[in-house]
């Protein structure tokens, strides 16, 4: 169920070769929204990312997101930006709003131009579709190699009434978000009828993203198009949130983004299981983050996980190149609840039991640094044969 005042829909416009595949989506609020945005930290930014960053610096309120799959509109120069802006103007004409009230997002193959004529011809149908408020069709329109649509909604009670949060995401390859403030492919659109000032919304968004989207990795590659957009239109009529209500909202947003982040990690291209890398007892939180990220992105660790091989030596080796000063003679490694290495050395453990743990759809690996009290989590997946097959022929 969408929050009050929001509409969305999706159609096939001709970007995707498969005529049954949606590739053009629209998310719309019938009243202006405050918006928070976070985007890829890559120096190579797609045209829609550059447009959104520029618009969020210039304008205060927005009403729509236009998104497409099948074409990333990245590395397309001035024409890429011009094409995206033309699509915005066409959609704005049918929505009867200003074209600067629209933000854009794209995902797909890098280096291709948008099929502008096909998209423009499809705009009237797309705008008409949002009347149905079809969440599923909209989410399906931003999918690429995802195996299922990822979206959730949540209701929360605050002192002045009820607020709804609805969120969707896509991503199963080129996933290692390094999302920053106004400075995905992972795309996430979050809609809420809460009333928040832009600075409030930006702050709660950055907190939520830090503990969710920025803690997942499928393949270690940060996309040119990673985008998170959060729209708040205030139609819940709950008014300005007091500090306690803002904490409730923050917690709910954290839960929503973490659930979606885990969905992406478990739906990694060719993935057979999701793994939580938990690094604890470091001196600094940043140290735990670096170690967890390095282990989560190690090809040797991820292939061992695919084979359900309790090869703790690969974990320790990855840790050693994380750029964090630790004492390797104090490190313990657990697979599930089984200790596989103690003080940086092998211990006898039940290999069969460890293998069964690694064969589960979700499992946890814990690395105890024994140097402090800080910790961090990362969610990743295994590397399977299918990952190579999918990415070896992605353009074809």
CSV table of C-alpha atoms in Angstrom, one decimal:
chain,number,residue,atom,x,y,z
A,1,UNK,CA,0.0,0.0,0.0
A,2,UNK,CA,1.5,3.3,-1.1
A,3,UNK,CA,1.5,6.3,1.3
A,4,UNK,CA,-1.2,9.0,0.9
A,5,UNK,CA,-0.9,11.0,-2.3
A,6,UNK,CA,1.6,8.7,-4.1
A,7,UNK,CA,1.1,6.9,-7.4
A,8,UNK,CA,3.3,4.7,-9.5
A,9,UNK,CA,3.2,2.5,-12.5
A,10,UNK,CA,5.4,0.8,-15.1
A,11,UNK,CA,5.2,-0.3,-18.8
A,12,UNK,CA,7.3,-1.8,-21.6
A,13,UNK,CA,8.4,1.1,-23.9
A,14,UNK,CA,10.9,-0.8,-26.1
A,15,UNK,CA,14.2,-0.5,-24.3
A,16,UNK,CA,14.2,-4.2,-23.4
A,17,UNK,CA,14.4,-6.7,-26.2
A,18,UNK,CA,11.7,-8.8,-24.4
A,19,UNK,CA,8.3,-7.3,-25.1
A,20,UNK,CA,7.0,-8.8,-21.9
A,21,UNK,CA,9.7,-7.0,-19.8
A,22,UNK,CA,8.7,-3.6,-18.2
A,23,UNK,CA,11.4,-1.0,-18.7
A,24,UNK,CA,9.9,2.4,-18.0
A,25,UNK,CA,8.6,3.5,-14.6
A,26,UNK,CA,7.0,6.6,-13.0
A,27,UNK,CA,6.6,7.4,-9.3
A,28,UNK,CA,4.5,10.5,-8.6
A,29,UNK,CA,3.1,12.6,-5.7
A,30,UNK,CA,0.1,14.7,-6.2
A,31,UNK,CA,1.7,17.4,-3.9
A,32,UNK,CA,5.2,18.7,-3.7
A,33,UNK,CA,7.7,16.7,-1.6
A,34,UNK,CA,10.9,17.4,0.3
A,35,UNK,CA,13.5,15.0,-1.1
A,36,UNK,CA,16.7,13.4,0.2
A,37,UNK,CA,19.2,11.9,-2.3
A,38,UNK,CA,22.4,9.8,-2.1
A,39,UNK,CA,24.4,8.8,-5.1
A,40,UNK,CA,27.3,6.7,-6.3
A,41,UNK,CA,30.8,7.7,-5.0
A,42,UNK,CA,32.3,6.6,-8.3
A,43,UNK,CA,34.0,9.4,-10.3
A,44,UNK,CA,32.2,8.0,-13.4
A,45,UNK,CA,28.7,9.2,-12.9
A,46,UNK,CA,25.8,8.5,-15.2
A,47,UNK,CA,23.8,11.3,-16.8
A,48,UNK,CA,20.7,10.9,-14.5
A,49,UNK,CA,23.0,11.0,-11.4
A,50,UNK,CA,24.6,14.2,-12.6
A,51,UNK,CA,21.1,15.7,-13.3
A,52,UNK,CA,19.7,14.7,-9.9
A,53,UNK,CA,22.7,16.1,-8.0
A,54,UNK,CA,22.4,19.4,-9.8
A,55,UNK,CA,18.7,19.7,-9.3
A,56,UNK,CA,18.8,18.8,-5.6
A,57,UNK,CA,21.3,21.7,-5.2
A,58,UNK,CA,19.1,24.1,-7.1
A,59,UNK,CA,15.5,23.2,-6.2
A,60,UNK,CA,13.7,22.5,-2.9
A,61,UNK,CA,10.6,20.5,-3.8
A,62,UNK,CA,9.9,17.7,-6.3
A,63,UNK,CA,7.0,15.5,-7.4
A,64,UNK,CA,8.2,12.7,-9.6
A,65,UNK,CA,10.8,10.1,-10.4
A,66,UNK,CA,11.2,8.8,-13.9
A,67,UNK,CA,13.2,5.6,-14.2
A,68,UNK,CA,14.2,3.1,-16.8
A,69,UNK,CA,16.0,-0.2,-17.1
A,70,UNK,CA,17.9,-1.7,-20.0
A,71,UNK,CA,20.0,1.4,-20.6
A,72,UNK,CA,22.2,3.0,-17.9
A,73,UNK,CA,22.6,6.3,-19.9
A,74,UNK,CA,26.2,6.3,-18.5
A,75,UNK,CA,29.3,7.5,-20.4
A,76,UNK,CA,27.0,9.2,-22.9
A,77,UNK,CA,28.3,12.8,-22.6
A,78,UNK,CA,26.2,15.8,-23.3
A,79,UNK,CA,23.7,13.8,-25.4
A,80,UNK,CA,22.9,11.6,-22.4
A,81,UNK,CA,22.0,14.5,-20.2
A,82,UNK,CA,20.0,16.2,-23.0
A,83,UNK,CA,18.1,13.0,-23.7
A,84,UNK,CA,17.2,12.5,-20.0
A,85,UNK,CA,16.0,16.1,-19.8
A,86,UNK,CA,13.8,15.7,-22.8
A,87,UNK,CA,12.1,12.7,-21.2
A,88,UNK,CA,11.6,14.8,-18.1
A,89,UNK,CA,9.9,17.6,-20.1
A,90,UNK,CA,7.6,15.2,-21.9
A,91,UNK,CA,6.5,13.5,-18.6
A,92,UNK,CA,6.0,16.9,-17.0
A,93,UNK,CA,3.8,18.0,-19.8
A,94,UNK,CA,1.4,15.1,-19.2
A,95,UNK,CA,1.6,15.4,-15.4
A,96,UNK,CA,1.0,19.2,-15.7
A,97,UNK,CA,4.0,20.0,-13.5
A,98,UNK,CA,7.3,21.8,-14.1
A,99,UNK,CA,10.0,19.6,-15.6
A,100,UNK,CA,12.3,20.7,-12.8
A,101,UNK,CA,9.9,18.9,-10.4
A,102,UNK,CA,11.2,15.6,-11.8
A,103,UNK,CA,14.2,13.5,-10.9
A,104,UNK,CA,15.6,10.7,-13.0
A,105,UNK,CA,17.3,7.3,-12.7
A,106,UNK,CA,18.5,4.7,-15.1
A,107,UNK,CA,20.0,1.2,-15.0
A,108,UNK,CA,21.3,-1.2,-17.6
A,109,UNK,CA,24.1,-1.4,-20.1
A,110,UNK,CA,26.8,1.4,-19.9
A,111,UNK,CA,27.6,3.4,-23.1
A,112,UNK,CA,24.2,3.2,-24.8
A,113,UNK,CA,22.0,6.2,-25.6
A,114,UNK,CA,18.4,6.2,-24.5
A,115,UNK,CA,16.0,5.2,-27.3
A,116,UNK,CA,14.4,8.7,-27.1
A,117,UNK,CA,11.7,8.3,-29.6
A,118,UNK,CA,10.4,5.1,-28.1
A,119,UNK,CA,10.3,6.6,-24.6
A,120,UNK,CA,8.6,9.8,-25.7
A,121,UNK,CA,5.9,7.8,-27.6
A,122,UNK,CA,5.3,5.8,-24.4
A,123,UNK,CA,4.9,8.7,-22.0
A,124,UNK,CA,1.1,9.2,-22.4
A,125,UNK,CA,0.6,5.5,-21.6
A,126,UNK,CA,3.0,5.6,-18.7
A,127,UNK,CA,1.3,8.6,-17.1
A,128,UNK,CA,-2.1,7.0,-17.6
A,129,UNK,CA,-0.8,3.8,-15.9
A,130,UNK,CA,0.0,5.5,-12.6
A,131,UNK,CA,-3.8,5.9,-11.9
A,132,UNK,CA,-3.8,2.2,-11.1
A,133,UNK,CA,-1.2,2.7,-8.4
A,134,UNK,CA,0.4,-0.6,-9.5
A,135,UNK,CA,3.4,-1.0,-7.3
A,136,UNK,CA,4.5,-4.4,-8.8
A,137,UNK,CA,4.5,-3.1,-12.4
A,138,UNK,CA,6.6,-0.1,-11.3
A,139,UNK,CA,9.2,-2.2,-9.5
A,140,UNK,CA,9.4,-4.7,-12.3
A,141,UNK,CA,10.2,-1.8,-14.6
A,142,UNK,CA,13.5,-1.0,-12.9
A,143,UNK,CA,14.7,-4.7,-12.7
A,144,UNK,CA,17.6,-6.0,-14.8
A,145,UNK,CA,19.1,-9.3,-13.7
A,146,UNK,CA,17.0,-9.4,-10.4
A,147,UNK,CA,15.2,-12.6,-10.0
A,148,UNK,CA,12.2,-11.0,-8.2
A,149,UNK,CA,10.8,-7.6,-7.4
A,150,UNK,CA,11.9,-6.1,-4.1
A,151,UNK,CA,9.6,-3.8,-2.3
A,152,UNK,CA,8.1,-3.4,1.1
A,153,UNK,CA,5.8,-1.1,3.1
A,154,UNK,CA,5.6,-0.2,6.8
A,155,UNK,CA,3.1,1.7,9.0
A,156,UNK,CA,4.3,3.4,12.1
A,157,UNK,CA,2.4,5.1,15.0
A,158,UNK,CA,3.6,8.5,16.1
A,159,UNK,CA,2.1,10.7,18.8
A,160,UNK,CA,0.0,12.6,16.2
A,161,UNK,CA,-1.2,9.7,14.0
A,162,UNK,CA,0.0,7.1,11.5
A,163,UNK,CA,2.8,7.4,8.9
A,164,UNK,CA,3.4,5.1,6.0
A,165,UNK,CA,6.7,4.3,4.4
A,166,UNK,CA,7.0,2.4,1.1
A,167,UNK,CA,10.3,1.5,-0.5
A,168,UNK,CA,11.6,-0.5,-3.5
A,169,UNK,CA,15.0,-1.4,-4.7
A,170,UNK,CA,16.7,-3.2,-7.5
A,171,UNK,CA,20.1,-4.7,-7.8
A,172,UNK,CA,21.8,-8.1,-8.1
A,173,UNK,CA,25.0,-7.3,-9.9
A,174,UNK,CA,27.6,-4.4,-9.9
A,175,UNK,CA,26.6,-4.1,-6.3
A,176,UNK,CA,29.0,-2.5,-3.9
A,177,UNK,CA,27.3,0.8,-3.1
A,178,UNK,CA,29.4,3.7,-2.0
A,179,UNK,CA,26.5,6.1,-1.6
A,180,UNK,CA,27.3,9.6,-0.6
A,181,UNK,CA,25.4,12.8,0.0
A,182,UNK,CA,25.1,15.4,-2.7
A,183,UNK,CA,28.6,15.0,-3.7
A,184,UNK,CA,23.3,1.9,-6.9
A,185,UNK,CA,23.5,-0.8,-10.3
A,186,UNK,CA,21.6,-0.1,-7.2
A,187,UNK,CA,18.4,2.0,-7.3
A,188,UNK,CA,16.1,2.6,-4.3
A,189,UNK,CA,13.1,4.8,-4.2
A,190,UNK,CA,11.4,5.5,-0.8
A,191,UNK,CA,8.1,7.2,-0.4
A,192,UNK,CA,6.5,8.5,2.8
A,193,UNK,CA,3.6,10.7,3.8
A,194,UNK,CA,5.6,12.0,6.8
A,195,UNK,CA,6.3,15.7,7.1
A,196,UNK,CA,10.1,16.3,7.3
A,197,UNK,CA,12.3,19.2,6.5
A,198,UNK,CA,14.9,18.6,3.8
A,199,UNK,CA,17.8,18.6,6.3
A,200,UNK,CA,16.0,16.2,8.6
A,201,UNK,CA,15.1,13.9,5.7
A,202,UNK,CA,18.7,13.9,4.4
A,203,UNK,CA,20.1,13.1,7.8
A,204,UNK,CA,17.8,10.2,8.5
A,205,UNK,CA,18.4,8.9,5.0
A,206,UNK,CA,22.2,9.0,5.4
A,207,UNK,CA,21.9,7.1,8.8
A,208,UNK,CA,19.7,4.5,7.3
A,209,UNK,CA,21.8,4.0,4.2
A,210,UNK,CA,25.1,3.7,6.2
A,211,UNK,CA,23.8,0.7,8.1
A,212,UNK,CA,22.1,-1.0,5.1
A,213,UNK,CA,22.9,-0.3,1.5
A,214,UNK,CA,26.5,0.7,2.2
A,215,UNK,CA,27.0,-2.6,4.0
A,216,UNK,CA,26.3,-5.0,1.1
A,217,UNK,CA,28.4,-6.3,-1.7
A,218,UNK,CA,27.7,-8.7,-4.5
A,219,UNK,CA,30.9,-8.3,-6.5
A,220,UNK,CA,32.9,-5.4,-5.2
A,221,UNK,CA,32.1,-3.2,-8.2
A,222,UNK,CA,30.5,0.2,-7.5
A,223,UNK,CA,28.1,1.2,-10.2
A,224,UNK,CA,28.0,4.5,-12.2
A,225,UNK,CA,24.3,4.8,-11.4
A,226,UNK,CA,23.7,4.0,-7.7
A,227,UNK,CA,20.8,6.2,-6.6
A,228,UNK,CA,18.7,6.5,-3.4
A,229,UNK,CA,15.8,9.0,-3.5
A,230,UNK,CA,13.5,9.6,-0.6
A,231,UNK,CA,10.3,11.6,-1.1
A,232,UNK,CA,8.2,12.9,1.8
A,233,UNK,CA,4.9,14.7,1.0
A,234,UNK,CA,3.5,15.3,4.5
A,235,UNK,CA,0.0,14.0,3.6
A,236,UNK,CA,-0.2,11.9,6.8
A,237,UNK,CA,-1.2,15.2,8.5
A,238,UNK,CA,0.9,14.2,11.5
A,239,UNK,CA,2.7,17.5,11.4
A,240,UNK,CA,6.2,18.2,12.5
A,241,UNK,CA,7.7,15.2,14.3
A,242,UNK,CA,9.0,15.7,17.8
A,243,UNK,CA,12.3,14.2,18.8
A,244,UNK,CA,10.7,10.9,20.0
A,245,UNK,CA,8.6,10.5,16.8
A,246,UNK,CA,11.7,11.3,14.7
A,247,UNK,CA,13.5,8.4,16.5
A,248,UNK,CA,10.5,6.1,15.7
A,249,UNK,CA,10.7,7.2,12.0
A,250,UNK,CA,14.4,6.6,11.9
A,251,UNK,CA,14.1,3.1,13.3
A,252,UNK,CA,11.4,2.3,10.8
A,253,UNK,CA,13.5,3.6,7.9
A,254,UNK,CA,16.5,1.6,9.2
A,255,UNK,CA,14.4,-1.5,9.2
A,256,UNK,CA,13.0,-0.9,5.7
A,257,UNK,CA,16.4,-0.2,4.1
A,258,UNK,CA,18.1,-3.1,5.9
A,259,UNK,CA,15.5,-5.6,4.7
A,260,UNK,CA,15.8,-4.4,1.2
A,261,UNK,CA,19.6,-4.5,1.4
A,262,UNK,CA,19.5,-8.1,2.5
A,263,UNK,CA,17.2,-8.9,-0.3
A,264,UNK,CA,19.8,-7.5,-2.8
A,265,UNK,CA,22.6,-9.4,-1.2
A,266,UNK,CA,20.7,-12.7,-1.3
A,267,UNK,CA,19.6,-12.1,-4.9
A,268,UNK,CA,23.1,-11.5,-6.2
A,269,UNK,CA,23.7,-12.6,-9.7
A,270,UNK,CA,24.0,-16.4,-9.6
A,271,UNK,CA,24.0,-16.4,-5.8
A,272,UNK,CA,23.1,-19.6,-3.9
A,273,UNK,CA,23.3,-18.1,-0.4
A,274,UNK,CA,23.7,-14.9,1.7
A,275,UNK,CA,26.5,-14.5,4.2
A,276,UNK,CA,26.8,-12.0,7.1
A,277,UNK,CA,30.4,-11.0,7.8
A,278,UNK,CA,30.5,-9.8,11.4
A,279,UNK,CA,33.7,-8.3,12.6
A,280,UNK,CA,33.9,-7.4,16.3
A,281,UNK,CA,36.2,-6.0,19.0
A,282,UNK,CA,38.2,-3.6,16.9
A,283,UNK,CA,39.7,-0.4,18.1
A,284,UNK,CA,37.7,1.7,15.7
A,285,UNK,CA,34.4,1.2,13.9
A,286,UNK,CA,36.1,2.2,10.6
A,287,UNK,CA,38.6,-0.7,11.2
A,288,UNK,CA,35.8,-3.2,11.5
A,289,UNK,CA,34.1,-1.8,8.3
A,290,UNK,CA,37.3,-2.1,6.3
A,291,UNK,CA,37.9,-5.7,7.4
A,292,UNK,CA,34.3,-6.8,6.8
A,293,UNK,CA,34.2,-5.1,3.4
A,294,UNK,CA,37.5,-6.7,2.3
A,295,UNK,CA,36.4,-10.2,3.4
A,296,UNK,CA,33.0,-9.7,1.8
A,297,UNK,CA,34.5,-8.8,-1.6
A,298,UNK,CA,37.3,-11.4,-1.7
A,299,UNK,CA,36.8,-13.7,-4.8
A,300,UNK,CA,38.6,-16.5,-3.0
A,301,UNK,CA,36.4,-16.2,0.1
A,302,UNK,CA,33.2,-16.1,-2.1
A,303,UNK,CA,34.2,-19.1,-4.2
A,304,UNK,CA,34.9,-21.1,-1.0
A,305,UNK,CA,31.5,-20.1,0.2
A,306,UNK,CA,30.0,-21.4,-3.0
A,307,UNK,CA,31.7,-24.7,-2.4
A,308,UNK,CA,30.6,-24.7,1.3
A,309,UNK,CA,34.3,-25.0,2.1
A,310,UNK,CA,35.2,-23.9,5.7
A,311,UNK,CA,38.5,-22.4,4.4
A,312,UNK,CA,39.2,-20.0,7.2
A,313,UNK,CA,42.7,-19.4,5.8
A,314,UNK,CA,41.2,-17.4,2.9
A,315,UNK,CA,39.3,-15.2,5.4
A,316,UNK,CA,42.4,-14.5,7.4
A,317,UNK,CA,44.4,-13.8,4.2
A,318,UNK,CA,41.8,-11.3,3.1
A,319,UNK,CA,41.8,-9.6,6.5
A,320,UNK,CA,45.5,-9.2,6.2
A,321,UNK,CA,45.2,-6.9,3.2
A,322,UNK,CA,42.4,-4.7,4.6
A,323,UNK,CA,44.8,-1.9,5.5
A,324,UNK,CA,44.1,-2.2,9.2
A,325,UNK,CA,46.7,-2.8,11.8
A,326,UNK,CA,45.8,-5.8,13.8
A,327,UNK,CA,47.6,-8.6,15.7
A,328,UNK,CA,47.1,-11.8,13.6
A,329,UNK,CA,48.1,-13.9,16.5
A,330,UNK,CA,45.0,-12.9,18.4
A,331,UNK,CA,42.3,-13.4,15.8
A,332,UNK,CA,39.5,-15.9,16.2
A,333,UNK,CA,37.2,-17.0,13.3
A,334,UNK,CA,33.8,-18.6,13.7
A,335,UNK,CA,31.6,-20.2,11.0
A,336,UNK,CA,28.1,-20.1,12.6
A,337,UNK,CA,28.9,-21.1,16.2
A,338,UNK,CA,31.9,-23.3,15.3
A,339,UNK,CA,35.4,-21.9,16.0
A,340,UNK,CA,37.6,-22.7,13.0
A,341,UNK,CA,40.7,-20.7,14.0
A,342,UNK,CA,41.9,-19.4,17.4
A,343,UNK,CA,44.6,-16.9,17.9
A,344,UNK,CA,45.4,-16.9,14.2
A,345,UNK,CA,46.0,-20.7,14.1
A,346,UNK,CA,44.0,-23.8,13.1
A,347,UNK,CA,42.0,-25.7,15.7
A,348,UNK,CA,40.2,-29.0,15.3
A,349,UNK,CA,36.6,-28.6,14.3
A,350,UNK,CA,33.8,-30.7,12.8
A,351,UNK,CA,34.2,-30.1,9.0
A,352,UNK,CA,30.9,-31.8,8.2
A,353,UNK,CA,29.0,-29.6,10.6
A,354,UNK,CA,30.7,-26.5,9.3
A,355,UNK,CA,29.9,-27.5,5.8
A,356,UNK,CA,26.2,-27.9,6.7
A,357,UNK,CA,26.2,-24.4,8.2
A,358,UNK,CA,27.7,-23.0,5.0
A,359,UNK,CA,25.1,-24.8,2.9
A,360,UNK,CA,22.2,-23.0,4.6
A,361,UNK,CA,20.5,-20.2,2.6
A,362,UNK,CA,21.8,-17.7,5.2
A,363,UNK,CA,24.9,-18.1,7.4
A,364,UNK,CA,27.1,-16.0,9.6
A,365,UNK,CA,30.9,-15.7,9.8
A,366,UNK,CA,32.3,-13.9,12.8
A,367,UNK,CA,35.8,-12.5,13.1
A,368,UNK,CA,37.0,-11.6,16.6
A,369,UNK,CA,39.9,-9.1,16.5
A,370,UNK,CA,40.2,-8.9,20.3
A,371,UNK,CA,41.6,-5.4,20.2
A,372,UNK,CA,38.7,-3.1,21.3
A,373,UNK,CA,34.9,-2.8,21.5
A,374,UNK,CA,33.8,-1.7,18.0
A,375,UNK,CA,32.1,-3.8,15.4
A,376,UNK,CA,30.6,-3.8,11.9
A,377,UNK,CA,28.5,-6.0,9.6
A,378,UNK,CA,28.6,-6.7,5.9
A,379,UNK,CA,26.2,-8.7,3.8
A,380,UNK,CA,27.5,-10.6,0.8
A,381,UNK,CA,26.8,-13.7,-1.3
A,382,UNK,CA,28.8,-16.5,-2.9
A,383,UNK,CA,30.3,-16.5,-6.4
A,384,UNK,CA,28.8,-19.3,-8.4
A,385,UNK,CA,29.3,-20.6,-12.0
A,386,UNK,CA,26.1,-18.6,-12.9
A,387,UNK,CA,27.7,-15.3,-11.9
A,388,UNK,CA,30.3,-15.8,-14.6
A,389,UNK,CA,27.7,-16.9,-17.2
A,390,UNK,CA,25.5,-13.9,-16.5
A,391,UNK,CA,28.2,-11.3,-16.6
A,392,UNK,CA,30.1,-13.0,-19.5
A,393,UNK,CA,27.2,-12.2,-21.8
A,394,UNK,CA,25.5,-9.3,-20.1
A,395,UNK,CA,25.3,-7.2,-23.2
A,396,UNK,CA,23.9,-10.0,-25.4
